[in-house]
Amino acid sequence: MSDPVNIPLSVLDLAPVPTGSSSAQALRDSVELARHVEGLGYHRYWVAEHHNMPGIASSAPAVLIGQVAAATSTIRVGSGGVMLPNHPPLVVAEQFGMLEALHPGRIDLGIGRAPGTDGHTAAALRRTANPLSVEDFPRQLRELIDYFAQHPDEPVGPGRIHAVPAAGNQPPLWLLGSSDYSARAAGLLGLPFAFAYHFSAAGLLPALEVYRESFRPSDALSEPYAMVAAGVVCAETDEHAQWLAGSQGLAILRLRTGRPGTLPSPDEAAAHPFTPLDREVVDAFQASHIVGSPDTVRAGLDRLIARTGADEVMVTSQIFDQGERRRSYELLAGATGLRPRS
């Protein structure tokens, strides 16, 4: 086993739906993968919120988190994240207060500002076609925090809403982002911050700088805590890892050209007739990903940690075959010196 990395490693799961499979199987695979990585020693298991995407089954994080938490016993489980514009803050408070009550000390509530989908679907979720104003997210976030801040024994008066069981059951709150907006908000509120480096590489260092410079100590944190989410594919050889990574490359090309679908196989990706412009799109997206053998991936993670000063790295691996996905996390655990849980 390699020398251990000096920060926690965690997992972000999008519940990918491989071509020829189903969303039901993808969700079962997510629960099974959570059990697997818990045993390997990963620190957290977060699930994302996406809508109207045939290749991603994690549209209801609170539901999936409940299933994952019930199937595991020690790993932290949370949202990466809940897209707050899509939901009334009261509903989010009730859902995650319930999760924390059922699994005390193991739930994380990661909040995002983007809708996580296209405009038509976002309007359907919000039941309005009106665009969000710049004040909406801070207002919603404040409302969410206030629900958790209620005292469980506080009487409910006329016109006053009591979030049950949120009061007294607040999980740690994170802000997620791919720009400096949420970074600054997290800093000013004294909350931990997670940056989506796996799909937005350019803003990483500026956002982390803004977060650390704007940070104010709070009851939640005395000093900044930054997590970086990175795309990683690990296999026995660099060549095999690159072959596996072809699936996500073709999937992102289809998404960004308005043709989202299920996660293609590596063979389908290898046979696809990419144009030079197609290849530019894929290469730009995957430039920040860490793909290769255990030694290659360990070196890439070491460089990322040194460059960012990250307090934690969250790994996401969009791999077509469940066995290959399990193996990727196994090899990464060995390369980084994770210690298996008993």
Tab-separated table of N, CA and C in Angstrom, residues 14 16-20 54-56 232-234 238-257 259-272 274 278-279 281-283 285-286 289 291 316-325:
chain	number	residue	atom	x	y	z
A	14	LEU	N	-23.335	10.044	-9.377
A	14	LEU	CA	-24.450	10.561	-10.167
A	14	LEU	C	-25.442	9.480	-10.556
A	16	PRO	N	-25.046	6.777	-12.641
A	16	PRO	CA	-25.067	6.721	-14.105
A	16	PRO	C	-25.883	5.540	-14.619
A	17	VAL	N	-26.617	5.783	-15.697
A	17	VAL	CA	-27.435	4.752	-16.330
A	17	VAL	C	-26.723	4.292	-17.605
A	18	PRO	N	-26.086	3.133	-17.604
A	18	PRO	CA	-25.396	2.660	-18.806
A	18	PRO	C	-26.387	2.298	-19.916
A	19	THR	N	-25.975	2.460	-21.151
A	19	THR	CA	-26.789	2.041	-22.285
A	19	THR	C	-27.105	0.558	-22.173
A	20	GLY	N	-28.378	0.197	-22.334
A	20	GLY	CA	-28.805	-1.189	-22.201
A	20	GLY	C	-29.242	-1.562	-20.809
A	54	PRO	N	-31.361	11.314	-19.295
A	54	PRO	CA	-31.560	9.859	-19.323
A	54	PRO	C	-30.396	9.059	-18.740
A	55	GLY	N	-29.214	9.640	-18.730
A	55	GLY	CA	-28.051	8.904	-18.251
A	55	GLY	C	-27.728	9.105	-16.793
A	56	ILE	N	-28.562	9.856	-16.060
A	56	ILE	CA	-28.318	10.131	-14.644
A	56	ILE	C	-29.610	9.874	-13.877
A	232	VAL	N	-12.176	11.192	-11.815
A	232	VAL	CA	-11.060	10.236	-11.747
A	232	VAL	C	-11.488	8.904	-12.352
A	233	VAL	N	-10.626	8.330	-13.175
A	233	VAL	CA	-10.789	6.951	-13.644
A	233	VAL	C	-9.459	6.247	-13.429
A	234	CYS	N	-9.483	5.177	-12.638
A	234	CYS	CA	-8.255	4.447	-12.320
A	234	CYS	C	-8.404	2.993	-12.778
A	238	ASP	N	-2.527	2.794	-17.835
A	238	ASP	CA	-2.985	4.075	-18.370
A	238	ASP	C	-3.896	3.863	-19.580
A	239	GLU	N	-3.543	2.893	-20.415
A	239	GLU	CA	-4.307	2.658	-21.647
A	239	GLU	C	-5.729	2.197	-21.333
A	240	HIS	N	-5.863	1.291	-20.368
A	240	HIS	CA	-7.195	0.792	-20.037
A	240	HIS	C	-8.044	1.897	-19.391
A	241	ALA	N	-7.418	2.709	-18.570
A	241	ALA	CA	-8.149	3.804	-17.948
A	241	ALA	C	-8.643	4.798	-19.005
A	242	GLN	N	-7.804	5.120	-19.976
A	242	GLN	CA	-8.217	6.033	-21.043
A	242	GLN	C	-9.374	5.441	-21.847
A	243	TRP	N	-9.330	4.141	-22.070
A	243	TRP	CA	-10.415	3.461	-22.788
A	243	TRP	C	-11.727	3.573	-21.998
A	244	LEU	N	-11.661	3.330	-20.685
A	244	LEU	CA	-12.852	3.442	-19.840
A	244	LEU	C	-13.394	4.874	-19.839
A	245	ALA	N	-12.499	5.848	-19.842
A	245	ALA	CA	-12.912	7.248	-19.791
A	245	ALA	C	-13.597	7.707	-21.067
A	246	GLY	N	-13.472	6.936	-22.134
A	246	GLY	CA	-14.133	7.298	-23.379
A	246	GLY	C	-15.641	7.389	-23.246
A	247	SER	N	-16.223	6.595	-22.352
A	247	SER	CA	-17.678	6.622	-22.151
A	247	SER	C	-18.157	8.015	-21.771
A	248	GLN	N	-17.518	8.617	-20.775
A	248	GLN	CA	-17.967	9.927	-20.329
A	248	GLN	C	-17.668	10.992	-21.375
A	249	GLY	N	-16.587	10.811	-22.127
A	249	GLY	CA	-16.288	11.774	-23.174
A	249	GLY	C	-17.395	11.864	-24.205
A	250	LEU	N	-17.865	10.708	-24.671
A	250	LEU	CA	-18.952	10.706	-25.651
A	250	LEU	C	-20.250	11.191	-25.021
A	251	ALA	N	-20.497	10.836	-23.761
A	251	ALA	CA	-21.717	11.275	-23.084
A	251	ALA	C	-21.760	12.794	-22.960
A	252	ILE	N	-20.629	13.422	-22.612
A	252	ILE	CA	-20.624	14.876	-22.455
A	252	ILE	C	-20.762	15.561	-23.800
A	253	LEU	N	-20.201	14.970	-24.862
A	253	LEU	CA	-20.377	15.546	-26.195
A	253	LEU	C	-21.852	15.570	-26.572
A	254	ARG	N	-22.538	14.465	-26.333
A	254	ARG	CA	-23.967	14.400	-26.663
A	254	ARG	C	-24.771	15.383	-25.820
A	255	LEU	N	-24.416	15.528	-24.558
A	255	LEU	CA	-25.126	16.463	-23.692
A	255	LEU	C	-24.952	17.896	-24.184
A	256	ARG	N	-23.739	18.252	-24.536
A	256	ARG	CA	-23.459	19.640	-24.898
A	256	ARG	C	-23.867	19.977	-26.322
A	257	THR	N	-24.268	18.982	-27.073
A	257	THR	CA	-24.814	19.239	-28.409
A	257	THR	C	-26.324	18.976	-28.445
A	259	ARG	N	-28.135	16.425	-27.230
A	259	ARG	CA	-28.613	15.063	-27.451
A	259	ARG	C	-28.263	14.174	-26.254
A	260	PRO	N	-28.692	14.533	-25.038
A	260	PRO	CA	-28.324	13.725	-23.875
A	260	PRO	C	-28.890	12.318	-23.979
A	261	GLY	N	-28.138	11.358	-23.483
A	261	GLY	CA	-28.580	9.966	-23.514
A	261	GLY	C	-27.975	9.192	-22.374
A	262	THR	N	-28.109	7.891	-22.430
A	262	THR	CA	-27.509	7.028	-21.416
A	262	THR	C	-26.002	6.974	-21.610
A	263	LEU	N	-25.312	6.423	-20.620
A	263	LEU	CA	-23.843	6.373	-20.654
A	263	LEU	C	-23.384	5.313	-21.645
A	264	PRO	N	-22.699	5.715	-22.723
A	264	PRO	CA	-22.297	4.730	-23.731
A	264	PRO	C	-21.168	3.839	-23.231
A	265	SER	N	-21.022	2.686	-23.872
A	265	SER	CA	-19.935	1.771	-23.516
A	265	SER	C	-18.613	2.294	-24.052
A	266	PRO	N	-17.491	1.851	-23.499
A	266	PRO	CA	-16.195	2.248	-24.052
A	266	PRO	C	-16.026	1.825	-25.508
A	267	ASP	N	-16.580	0.669	-25.876
A	267	ASP	CA	-16.491	0.238	-27.274
A	267	ASP	C	-17.241	1.199	-28.189
A	268	GLU	N	-18.428	1.621	-27.771
A	268	GLU	CA	-19.190	2.573	-28.580
A	268	GLU	C	-18.438	3.892	-28.707
A	269	ALA	N	-17.836	4.338	-27.617
A	269	ALA	CA	-17.078	5.587	-27.657
A	269	ALA	C	-15.855	5.464	-28.570
A	270	ALA	N	-15.175	4.309	-28.493
A	270	ALA	CA	-13.990	4.117	-29.321
A	270	ALA	C	-14.325	4.086	-30.805
A	271	ALA	N	-15.525	3.618	-31.145
A	271	ALA	CA	-15.924	3.514	-32.543
A	271	ALA	C	-16.602	4.780	-33.063
A	272	HIS	N	-16.843	5.758	-32.201
A	272	HIS	CA	-17.579	6.957	-32.620
A	272	HIS	C	-16.731	7.817	-33.561
A	274	PHE	N	-15.604	10.893	-34.184
A	274	PHE	CA	-15.468	12.256	-33.673
A	274	PHE	C	-14.906	13.178	-34.751
A	278	ASP	N	-15.612	18.014	-32.349
A	278	ASP	CA	-16.065	17.111	-31.287
A	278	ASP	C	-14.932	16.826	-30.314
A	279	ARG	N	-13.784	16.516	-30.883
A	279	ARG	CA	-12.638	16.163	-30.052
A	279	ARG	C	-12.215	17.328	-29.177
A	281	VAL	N	-14.204	19.575	-27.900
A	281	VAL	CA	-15.177	19.640	-26.799
A	281	VAL	C	-14.838	18.604	-25.729
A	282	VAL	N	-14.584	17.385	-26.159
A	282	VAL	CA	-14.282	16.303	-25.207
A	282	VAL	C	-12.977	16.568	-24.479
A	283	ASP	N	-11.939	16.960	-25.230
A	283	ASP	CA	-10.632	17.196	-24.614
A	283	ASP	C	-10.691	18.337	-23.602
A	285	PHE	N	-13.278	19.228	-21.823
A	285	PHE	CA	-13.983	18.759	-20.637
A	285	PHE	C	-13.087	17.850	-19.793
A	286	GLN	N	-12.344	16.965	-20.431
A	286	GLN	CA	-11.560	15.974	-19.702
A	286	GLN	C	-10.164	16.448	-19.318
A	289	HIS	N	-9.548	16.079	-15.711
A	289	HIS	CA	-9.761	14.762	-15.117
A	289	HIS	C	-8.429	14.043	-14.902
A	291	VAL	N	-6.824	10.522	-15.035
A	291	VAL	CA	-7.123	9.226	-15.652
A	291	VAL	C	-5.823	8.451	-15.835
A	316	THR	N	-15.363	11.565	-8.456
A	316	THR	CA	-16.503	11.048	-9.198
A	316	THR	C	-16.000	10.285	-10.413
A	317	SER	N	-16.541	9.092	-10.639
A	317	SER	CA	-16.060	8.198	-11.694
A	317	SER	C	-17.249	7.684	-12.502
A	318	GLN	N	-17.434	8.263	-13.676
A	318	GLN	CA	-18.507	7.848	-14.573
A	318	GLN	C	-17.990	6.708	-15.453
A	319	ILE	N	-18.171	5.487	-14.997
A	319	ILE	CA	-17.633	4.307	-15.673
A	319	ILE	C	-18.791	3.391	-16.046
A	320	PHE	N	-18.787	2.879	-17.271
A	320	PHE	CA	-19.902	2.130	-17.830
A	320	PHE	C	-20.213	0.859	-17.045
A	321	ASP	N	-19.215	0.093	-16.724
A	321	ASP	CA	-19.403	-1.218	-16.091
A	321	ASP	C	-19.274	-1.091	-14.577
A	322	GLN	N	-20.231	-1.636	-13.833
A	322	GLN	CA	-20.214	-1.541	-12.376
A	322	GLN	C	-18.982	-2.212	-11.782
A	323	GLY	N	-18.577	-3.345	-12.329
A	323	GLY	CA	-17.373	-4.004	-11.834
A	323	GLY	C	-16.132	-3.151	-12.047
A	324	GLU	N	-16.028	-2.495	-13.194
A	324	GLU	CA	-14.892	-1.608	-13.464
A	324	GLU	C	-14.944	-0.378	-12.553
A	325	ARG	N	-16.135	0.097	-12.260
A	325	ARG	CA	-16.261	1.252	-11.369
A	325	ARG	C	-15.817	0.886	-9.952
